[in-house]
Amino acid sequence: MTRLLALVVFFLLATAVPAAAHDTEDAGPPIASDARSAVVAEDLPPGVTLDVLQNGWALRLRNESPSVVTVRDPALRVPPGGSVQWHLDAAHADEGPHPAVQPWRVAVDVGGATHQVLGEVRWTAGPSPVPWLVGAGILAVGVVLAGWVLRRPGVLAAALVAAVVVSIAHNAAALADRTAEGSRWALLGDYLPQAGCWLLGALAVALLVRGRADGLGLGALTAVGLVLVTLVRDGSVLDSSTVVVALPAVVDRLAITVSVGLAAGVLAALPLVAANSRVTTEPARQPS
């Protein structure tokens, strides 16, 4: 059963990582960018608000006033107590050459009067990823040293637990901020590669705690999956000025650094622990 689960998860990772790399280029709004879309001025009447969702991927107008609000472009009518969401090309960043600042405008009519919302997409260079990569490397070295000194599979199990928990926190925060894409349930399929890593990691931890040799192989597969999936899908967070997650950007970069660093450390420490610790290849005894 263990081998079957491992094969299923391995197949999931092998097919999903290339798909993730394709998706980051061609589909959906990115989680990280060097552009930020925001409202810079507005004269909307009381009760009418306009929100920028997912860094300009969509705009949402809420009408809590007693009057009907009409959005001129693309000609949307919002009754009292209603809301409407739409896509405006100028409000988000496109690939290719672009000005340093890209202005956008939304005009609405309320009670015979015209009101405007002025916004802009502004490009700002992101931070250097070097400190975060160095931090990941330090964590990896720490796990290797702990594995070399203690020589126990439990060290790898603890590091895997931490890496998986931090990965879950980062991805939950990313999902929470995907407010422009509809139902959260419909988006869960995008997280199958990560979920495969988490499932495999839980199985590896259970086996490592029991001193089973097959836990080492599953731990290696988990570590490889976490490093690849995290860097392919979310590595751009480390050097982008704008991060679309329900966490402060610095905290999210730290989460990615910790997850990758711990997973890489587990992978590097596995040979040391395998060579210097007592593990059993015997199947687990069934209760009588």
mmCIF file of C-alpha atoms in Angstrom:
data_model
loop_
_atom_site.group_PDB
_atom_site.id
_atom_site.type_symbol
_atom_site.label_atom_id
_atom_site.label_comp_id
_atom_site.label_asym_id
_atom_site.label_seq_id
_atom_site.Cartn_x
_atom_site.Cartn_y
_atom_site.Cartn_z
ATOM 1 C CA MET A 1 0.000 0.000 0.000
ATOM 2 C CA THR A 2 2.870 2.353 0.856
ATOM 3 C CA ARG A 3 4.544 1.769 -2.485
ATOM 4 C CA LEU A 4 1.272 2.296 -4.338
ATOM 5 C CA LEU A 5 0.691 5.643 -2.626
ATOM 6 C CA ALA A 6 4.265 6.676 -3.350
ATOM 7 C CA LEU A 7 3.867 5.826 -7.044
ATOM 8 C CA VAL A 8 0.609 7.775 -7.255
ATOM 9 C CA VAL A 9 2.124 10.854 -5.651
ATOM 10 C CA PHE A 10 5.308 10.556 -7.717
ATOM 11 C CA PHE A 11 3.252 10.455 -10.918
ATOM 12 C CA LEU A 12 1.308 13.489 -9.707
ATOM 13 C CA LEU A 13 4.487 15.445 -9.075
ATOM 14 C CA ALA A 14 6.138 14.351 -12.319
ATOM 15 C CA THR A 15 3.202 15.556 -14.410
ATOM 16 C CA ALA A 16 2.246 18.600 -12.374
ATOM 17 C CA VAL A 17 5.601 20.376 -12.030
ATOM 18 C CA PRO A 18 6.002 20.962 -15.804
ATOM 19 C CA ALA A 19 2.341 22.037 -15.926
ATOM 20 C CA ALA A 20 2.983 24.468 -13.083
ATOM 21 C CA ALA A 21 5.872 26.007 -14.984
ATOM 22 C CA HIS A 22 3.591 26.461 -18.016
ATOM 23 C CA ASP A 23 0.775 27.902 -15.919
ATOM 24 C CA THR A 24 2.974 30.568 -14.362
ATOM 25 C CA GLU A 25 3.681 31.897 -17.855
ATOM 26 C CA ASP A 26 0.389 31.549 -19.680
ATOM 27 C CA ALA A 27 -2.590 31.335 -17.328
ATOM 28 C CA GLY A 28 -4.140 33.378 -14.583
ATOM 29 C CA PRO A 29 -2.862 36.320 -12.613
ATOM 30 C CA PRO A 30 0.625 35.897 -11.156
ATOM 31 C CA ILE A 31 1.200 35.650 -7.430
ATOM 32 C CA ALA A 32 4.190 38.026 -7.712
ATOM 33 C CA SER A 33 5.069 40.940 -9.969
ATOM 34 C CA ASP A 34 7.170 44.089 -10.134
ATOM 35 C CA ALA A 35 4.013 46.087 -10.910
ATOM 36 C CA ARG A 36 1.374 47.319 -8.483
ATOM 37 C CA SER A 37 -2.114 48.411 -9.522
ATOM 38 C CA ALA A 38 -3.924 50.747 -7.147
ATOM 39 C CA VAL A 39 -6.457 53.559 -6.917
ATOM 40 C CA VAL A 40 -4.751 56.940 -6.575
ATOM 41 C CA ALA A 41 -7.783 59.287 -6.552
ATOM 42 C CA GLU A 42 -11.581 59.033 -6.547
ATOM 43 C CA ASP A 43 -14.679 61.165 -6.014
ATOM 44 C CA LEU A 44 -17.269 58.431 -5.517
ATOM 45 C CA PRO A 45 -20.376 59.294 -3.519
ATOM 46 C CA PRO A 46 -20.885 57.854 -0.020
ATOM 47 C CA GLY A 47 -21.710 54.143 -0.068
ATOM 48 C CA VAL A 48 -20.031 53.468 -3.422
ATOM 49 C CA THR A 49 -16.598 51.828 -3.324
ATOM 50 C CA LEU A 50 -14.243 50.390 -5.908
ATOM 51 C CA ASP A 51 -11.690 47.697 -4.984
ATOM 52 C CA VAL A 52 -8.684 46.487 -6.953
ATOM 53 C CA LEU A 53 -8.531 42.687 -6.798
ATOM 54 C CA GLN A 54 -5.397 40.597 -7.226
ATOM 55 C CA ASN A 55 -3.194 43.477 -8.239
ATOM 56 C CA GLY A 56 -5.532 44.696 -10.971
ATOM 57 C CA TRP A 57 -6.695 41.396 -12.424
ATOM 58 C CA ALA A 58 -10.250 42.529 -11.697
ATOM 59 C CA LEU A 59 -12.112 45.546 -10.340
ATOM 60 C CA ARG A 60 -15.102 45.284 -8.025
ATOM 61 C CA LEU A 61 -17.651 48.014 -7.393
ATOM 62 C CA ARG A 62 -19.961 47.803 -4.391
ATOM 63 C CA ASN A 63 -23.055 49.948 -4.175
ATOM 64 C CA GLU A 64 -24.410 50.554 -0.667
ATOM 65 C CA SER A 65 -26.018 53.858 -1.663
ATOM 66 C CA PRO A 66 -29.772 54.326 -2.316
ATOM 67 C CA SER A 67 -29.139 55.112 -6.006
ATOM 68 C CA VAL A 68 -28.428 52.971 -9.056
ATOM 69 C CA VAL A 69 -24.793 53.139 -10.165
ATOM 70 C CA THR A 70 -23.854 52.721 -13.820
ATOM 71 C CA VAL A 71 -20.311 51.884 -14.840
ATOM 72 C CA ARG A 72 -19.748 53.493 -18.229
ATOM 73 C CA ASP A 73 -17.224 51.001 -19.530
ATOM 74 C CA PRO A 74 -18.166 48.162 -19.850
ATOM 75 C CA ALA A 75 -21.731 49.483 -19.328
ATOM 76 C CA LEU A 76 -22.657 47.756 -16.070
ATOM 77 C CA ARG A 77 -25.682 48.624 -13.943
ATOM 78 C CA VAL A 78 -25.375 48.125 -10.183
ATOM 79 C CA PRO A 79 -28.576 48.407 -8.115
ATOM 80 C CA PRO A 80 -28.575 49.505 -4.456
ATOM 81 C CA GLY A 81 -27.039 46.804 -2.298
ATOM 82 C CA GLY A 82 -25.424 45.125 -5.312
ATOM 83 C CA SER A 83 -21.887 44.639 -6.531
ATOM 84 C CA VAL A 84 -20.230 43.904 -9.854
ATOM 85 C CA GLN A 85 -16.808 42.639 -10.877
ATOM 86 C CA TRP A 86 -15.101 43.036 -14.244
ATOM 87 C CA HIS A 87 -11.746 42.962 -15.991
ATOM 88 C CA LEU A 88 -10.067 46.148 -17.211
ATOM 89 C CA ASP A 89 -6.994 45.601 -19.385
ATOM 90 C CA ALA A 90 -5.367 48.879 -18.389
ATOM 91 C CA ALA A 91 -5.618 48.059 -14.673
ATOM 92 C CA HIS A 92 -3.156 45.185 -14.719
ATOM 93 C CA ALA A 93 0.387 44.656 -15.957
ATOM 94 C CA ASP A 94 1.052 42.991 -19.301
ATOM 95 C CA GLU A 95 4.214 41.270 -20.447
ATOM 96 C CA GLY A 96 6.601 43.109 -22.742
ATOM 97 C CA PRO A 97 7.598 46.772 -22.993
ATOM 98 C CA HIS A 98 5.644 49.125 -20.791
ATOM 99 C CA PRO A 99 5.846 52.650 -19.382
ATOM 100 C CA ALA A 100 7.051 53.227 -15.830
ATOM 101 C CA VAL A 101 3.491 54.256 -14.934
ATOM 102 C CA GLN A 102 0.345 53.065 -16.730
ATOM 103 C CA PRO A 103 -2.747 55.117 -15.785
ATOM 104 C CA TRP A 104 -6.273 53.775 -15.828
ATOM 105 C CA ARG A 105 -9.697 55.336 -15.252
ATOM 106 C CA VAL A 106 -13.213 54.214 -14.382
ATOM 107 C CA ALA A 107 -16.213 56.527 -14.855
ATOM 108 C CA VAL A 108 -19.536 55.892 -13.115
ATOM 109 C CA ASP A 109 -22.873 57.703 -13.222
ATOM 110 C CA VAL A 110 -24.877 58.141 -10.025
ATOM 111 C CA GLY A 111 -28.081 60.170 -9.925
ATOM 112 C CA GLY A 112 -27.278 62.021 -13.132
ATOM 113 C CA ALA A 113 -23.769 62.991 -12.022
ATOM 114 C CA THR A 114 -20.538 61.502 -13.315
ATOM 115 C CA HIS A 115 -17.821 60.387 -10.909
ATOM 116 C CA GLN A 116 -14.355 59.100 -11.669
ATOM 117 C CA VAL A 117 -11.852 56.723 -10.156
ATOM 118 C CA LEU A 118 -8.250 57.225 -11.208
ATOM 119 C CA GLY A 119 -5.727 54.449 -10.846
ATOM 120 C CA GLU A 120 -2.297 53.479 -12.035
ATOM 121 C CA VAL A 121 -0.069 50.495 -12.599
ATOM 122 C CA ARG A 122 3.389 51.432 -11.358
ATOM 123 C CA TRP A 123 6.493 49.335 -11.941
ATOM 124 C CA THR A 124 9.004 49.109 -9.091
ATOM 125 C CA ALA A 125 12.076 46.897 -8.950
ATOM 126 C CA GLY A 126 11.853 44.085 -6.431
ATOM 127 C CA PRO A 127 14.383 43.085 -3.770
ATOM 128 C CA SER A 128 17.396 40.885 -4.361
ATOM 129 C CA PRO A 129 16.650 37.177 -3.855
ATOM 130 C CA VAL A 130 20.204 36.514 -2.655
ATOM 131 C CA PRO A 131 19.560 37.021 1.106
ATOM 132 C CA TRP A 132 16.592 34.652 0.963
ATOM 133 C CA LEU A 133 18.529 32.008 -0.960
ATOM 134 C CA VAL A 134 21.411 32.340 1.495
ATOM 135 C CA GLY A 135 18.930 31.903 4.336
ATOM 136 C CA ALA A 136 17.573 28.749 2.710
ATOM 137 C CA GLY A 137 21.114 27.468 2.367
ATOM 138 C CA ILE A 138 21.855 28.127 6.040
ATOM 139 C CA LEU A 139 18.740 26.214 7.057
ATOM 140 C CA ALA A 140 19.732 23.323 4.806
ATOM 141 C CA VAL A 141 23.214 23.200 6.353
ATOM 142 C CA GLY A 142 21.642 23.252 9.822
ATOM 143 C CA VAL A 143 19.484 20.224 8.998
ATOM 144 C CA VAL A 144 22.512 18.373 7.587
ATOM 145 C CA LEU A 145 24.579 19.114 10.707
ATOM 146 C CA ALA A 146 21.737 17.993 12.966
ATOM 147 C CA GLY A 147 21.391 14.784 10.971
ATOM 148 C CA TRP A 148 25.147 14.150 11.115
ATOM 149 C CA VAL A 149 25.408 14.772 14.869
ATOM 150 C CA LEU A 150 22.239 13.031 16.032
ATOM 151 C CA ARG A 151 22.097 10.371 13.317
ATOM 152 C CA ARG A 152 18.417 9.698 13.880
ATOM 153 C CA PRO A 153 15.557 9.539 11.382
ATOM 154 C CA GLY A 154 13.548 11.640 13.812
ATOM 155 C CA VAL A 155 15.651 14.654 12.826
ATOM 156 C CA LEU A 156 14.478 14.304 9.232
ATOM 157 C CA ALA A 157 10.909 13.724 10.380
ATOM 158 C CA ALA A 158 10.918 16.957 12.401
ATOM 159 C CA ALA A 159 12.384 18.956 9.510
ATOM 160 C CA LEU A 160 9.838 17.495 7.077
ATOM 161 C CA VAL A 161 6.956 18.342 9.413
ATOM 162 C CA ALA A 162 8.142 21.950 9.657
ATOM 163 C CA ALA A 163 8.666 22.245 5.883
ATOM 164 C CA VAL A 164 5.190 20.865 5.134
ATOM 165 C CA VAL A 165 3.444 23.033 7.738
ATOM 166 C CA VAL A 166 5.118 26.204 6.415
ATOM 167 C CA SER A 167 4.292 25.203 2.824
ATOM 168 C CA ILE A 168 0.637 24.727 3.787
ATOM 169 C CA ALA A 169 0.580 28.167 5.443
ATOM 170 C CA HIS A 170 2.048 29.875 2.369
ATOM 171 C CA ASN A 171 -0.337 28.190 -0.061
ATOM 172 C CA ALA A 172 -3.363 28.840 2.174
ATOM 173 C CA ALA A 173 -2.435 32.534 2.217
ATOM 174 C CA ALA A 174 -2.085 32.542 -1.572
ATOM 175 C CA LEU A 175 -5.477 30.878 -2.020
ATOM 176 C CA ALA A 176 -7.115 33.304 0.435
ATOM 177 C CA ASP A 177 -6.081 36.296 -1.681
ATOM 178 C CA ARG A 178 -7.331 34.915 -5.015
ATOM 179 C CA THR A 179 -10.479 37.005 -4.761
ATOM 180 C CA ALA A 180 -10.744 37.769 -8.475
ATOM 181 C CA GLU A 181 -11.077 34.200 -9.686
ATOM 182 C CA GLY A 182 -14.368 33.012 -8.243
ATOM 183 C CA SER A 183 -15.039 30.211 -5.790
ATOM 184 C CA ARG A 184 -12.094 28.988 -3.704
ATOM 185 C CA TRP A 185 -13.363 25.425 -4.172
ATOM 186 C CA ALA A 186 -12.933 25.751 -7.928
ATOM 187 C CA LEU A 187 -9.290 26.731 -7.426
ATOM 188 C CA LEU A 188 -8.259 23.782 -5.263
ATOM 189 C CA GLY A 189 -7.158 21.780 -8.300
ATOM 190 C CA ASP A 190 -4.312 24.232 -8.794
ATOM 191 C CA TYR A 191 -2.792 22.984 -5.542
ATOM 192 C CA LEU A 192 -2.630 19.273 -6.375
ATOM 193 C CA PRO A 193 1.189 19.242 -6.706
ATOM 194 C CA GLN A 194 1.574 20.797 -3.260
ATOM 195 C CA ALA A 195 -1.068 18.507 -1.796
ATOM 196 C CA GLY A 196 0.811 15.533 -3.212
ATOM 197 C CA CYS A 197 3.952 16.673 -1.428
ATOM 198 C CA TRP A 198 2.066 17.136 1.839
ATOM 199 C CA LEU A 199 0.467 13.693 1.610
ATOM 200 C CA LEU A 200 3.765 12.031 0.807
ATOM 201 C CA GLY A 201 5.456 13.982 3.590
ATOM 202 C CA ALA A 202 2.911 12.802 6.158
ATOM 203 C CA LEU A 203 3.501 9.205 5.101
ATOM 204 C CA ALA A 204 7.284 9.649 5.193
ATOM 205 C CA VAL A 205 7.155 11.155 8.687
ATOM 206 C CA ALA A 206 5.024 8.293 9.990
ATOM 207 C CA LEU A 207 7.519 5.762 8.641
ATOM 208 C CA LEU A 208 10.598 7.664 9.822
ATOM 209 C CA VAL A 209 9.245 7.918 13.348
ATOM 210 C CA ARG A 210 8.842 4.143 13.355
ATOM 211 C CA GLY A 211 12.397 3.654 12.084
ATOM 212 C CA ARG A 212 11.329 2.219 8.746
ATOM 213 C CA ALA A 213 13.870 2.300 5.906
ATOM 214 C CA ASP A 214 11.209 3.054 3.270
ATOM 215 C CA GLY A 215 10.585 6.327 5.102
ATOM 216 C CA LEU A 216 13.985 7.517 3.863
ATOM 217 C CA GLY A 217 13.006 7.074 0.215
ATOM 218 C CA LEU A 218 9.649 8.729 0.701
ATOM 219 C CA GLY A 219 11.338 11.549 2.604
ATOM 220 C CA ALA A 220 13.660 12.113 -0.340
ATOM 221 C CA LEU A 221 10.750 12.209 -2.767
ATOM 222 C CA THR A 222 8.883 14.655 -0.523
ATOM 223 C CA ALA A 223 11.921 16.920 -0.251
ATOM 224 C CA VAL A 224 12.503 16.968 -4.015
ATOM 225 C CA GLY A 225 8.827 17.684 -4.643
ATOM 226 C CA LEU A 226 8.662 20.543 -2.135
ATOM 227 C CA VAL A 227 11.784 22.220 -3.508
ATOM 228 C CA LEU A 228 10.747 21.919 -7.159
ATOM 229 C CA VAL A 229 7.084 22.838 -6.771
ATOM 230 C CA THR A 230 7.812 25.786 -4.480
ATOM 231 C CA LEU A 231 10.585 27.266 -6.622
ATOM 232 C CA VAL A 232 8.768 26.714 -9.938
ATOM 233 C CA ARG A 233 5.437 28.119 -8.804
ATOM 234 C CA ASP A 234 6.411 30.706 -6.200
ATOM 235 C CA GLY A 235 10.131 31.393 -6.545
ATOM 236 C CA SER A 236 9.376 34.783 -8.128
ATOM 237 C CA VAL A 237 8.027 35.951 -4.755
ATOM 238 C CA LEU A 238 11.623 36.280 -3.546
ATOM 239 C CA ASP A 239 12.564 39.016 -6.021
ATOM 240 C CA SER A 240 9.241 40.739 -6.816
ATOM 241 C CA SER A 241 8.068 44.050 -5.367
ATOM 242 C CA THR A 242 4.387 43.037 -5.197
ATOM 243 C CA VAL A 243 3.136 39.766 -3.718
ATOM 244 C CA VAL A 244 -0.541 38.767 -3.916
ATOM 245 C CA VAL A 245 -1.036 36.727 -0.741
ATOM 246 C CA ALA A 246 -2.935 37.264 2.493
ATOM 247 C CA LEU A 247 0.354 37.783 4.350
ATOM 248 C CA PRO A 248 2.915 40.597 4.480
ATOM 249 C CA ALA A 249 5.384 40.131 1.625
ATOM 250 C CA VAL A 250 8.329 39.677 3.982
ATOM 251 C CA VAL A 251 6.510 36.960 5.928
ATOM 252 C CA ASP A 252 5.600 35.135 2.727
ATOM 253 C CA ARG A 253 9.189 35.288 1.456
ATOM 254 C CA LEU A 254 10.295 33.900 4.809
ATOM 255 C CA ALA A 255 7.792 31.046 4.510
ATOM 256 C CA ILE A 256 9.129 30.085 1.073
ATOM 257 C CA THR A 257 12.709 30.326 2.325
ATOM 258 C CA VAL A 258 12.010 28.093 5.318
ATOM 259 C CA SER A 259 10.104 25.474 3.319
ATOM 260 C CA VAL A 260 12.752 25.225 0.591
ATOM 261 C CA GLY A 261 15.671 25.348 3.033
ATOM 262 C CA LEU A 262 14.332 22.618 5.296
ATOM 263 C CA ALA A 263 13.347 20.380 2.384
ATOM 264 C CA ALA A 264 16.761 20.792 0.753
ATOM 265 C CA GLY A 265 18.426 20.025 4.078
ATOM 266 C CA VAL A 266 16.401 16.828 4.461
ATOM 267 C CA LEU A 267 17.441 15.713 0.989
ATOM 268 C CA ALA A 268 21.123 16.386 1.696
ATOM 269 C CA ALA A 269 21.032 14.771 5.144
ATOM 270 C CA LEU A 270 19.325 11.561 4.043
ATOM 271 C CA PRO A 271 22.527 9.696 3.049
ATOM 272 C CA LEU A 272 24.147 10.543 6.398
ATOM 273 C CA VAL A 273 21.177 9.403 8.425
ATOM 274 C CA ALA A 274 20.703 6.286 6.312
ATOM 275 C CA ALA A 275 24.343 5.272 6.742
ATOM 276 C CA ASN A 276 24.615 5.993 10.452
ATOM 277 C CA SER A 277 21.258 5.196 11.966
ATOM 278 C CA ARG A 278 19.342 2.067 12.709
ATOM 279 C CA VAL A 279 16.467 1.565 10.334
ATOM 280 C CA THR A 280 14.601 -1.596 9.567
ATOM 281 C CA THR A 281 13.495 -2.998 6.261
ATOM 282 C CA GLU A 282 11.122 -5.384 7.973
ATOM 283 C CA PRO A 283 7.422 -4.772 7.374
ATOM 284 C CA ALA A 284 5.469 -3.427 10.273
ATOM 285 C CA ARG A 285 4.032 -6.135 12.505
ATOM 286 C CA GLN A 286 0.330 -6.545 12.255
ATOM 287 C CA PRO A 287 -1.553 -6.581 15.566
ATOM 288 C CA SER A 288 -2.740 -10.038 16.479
#
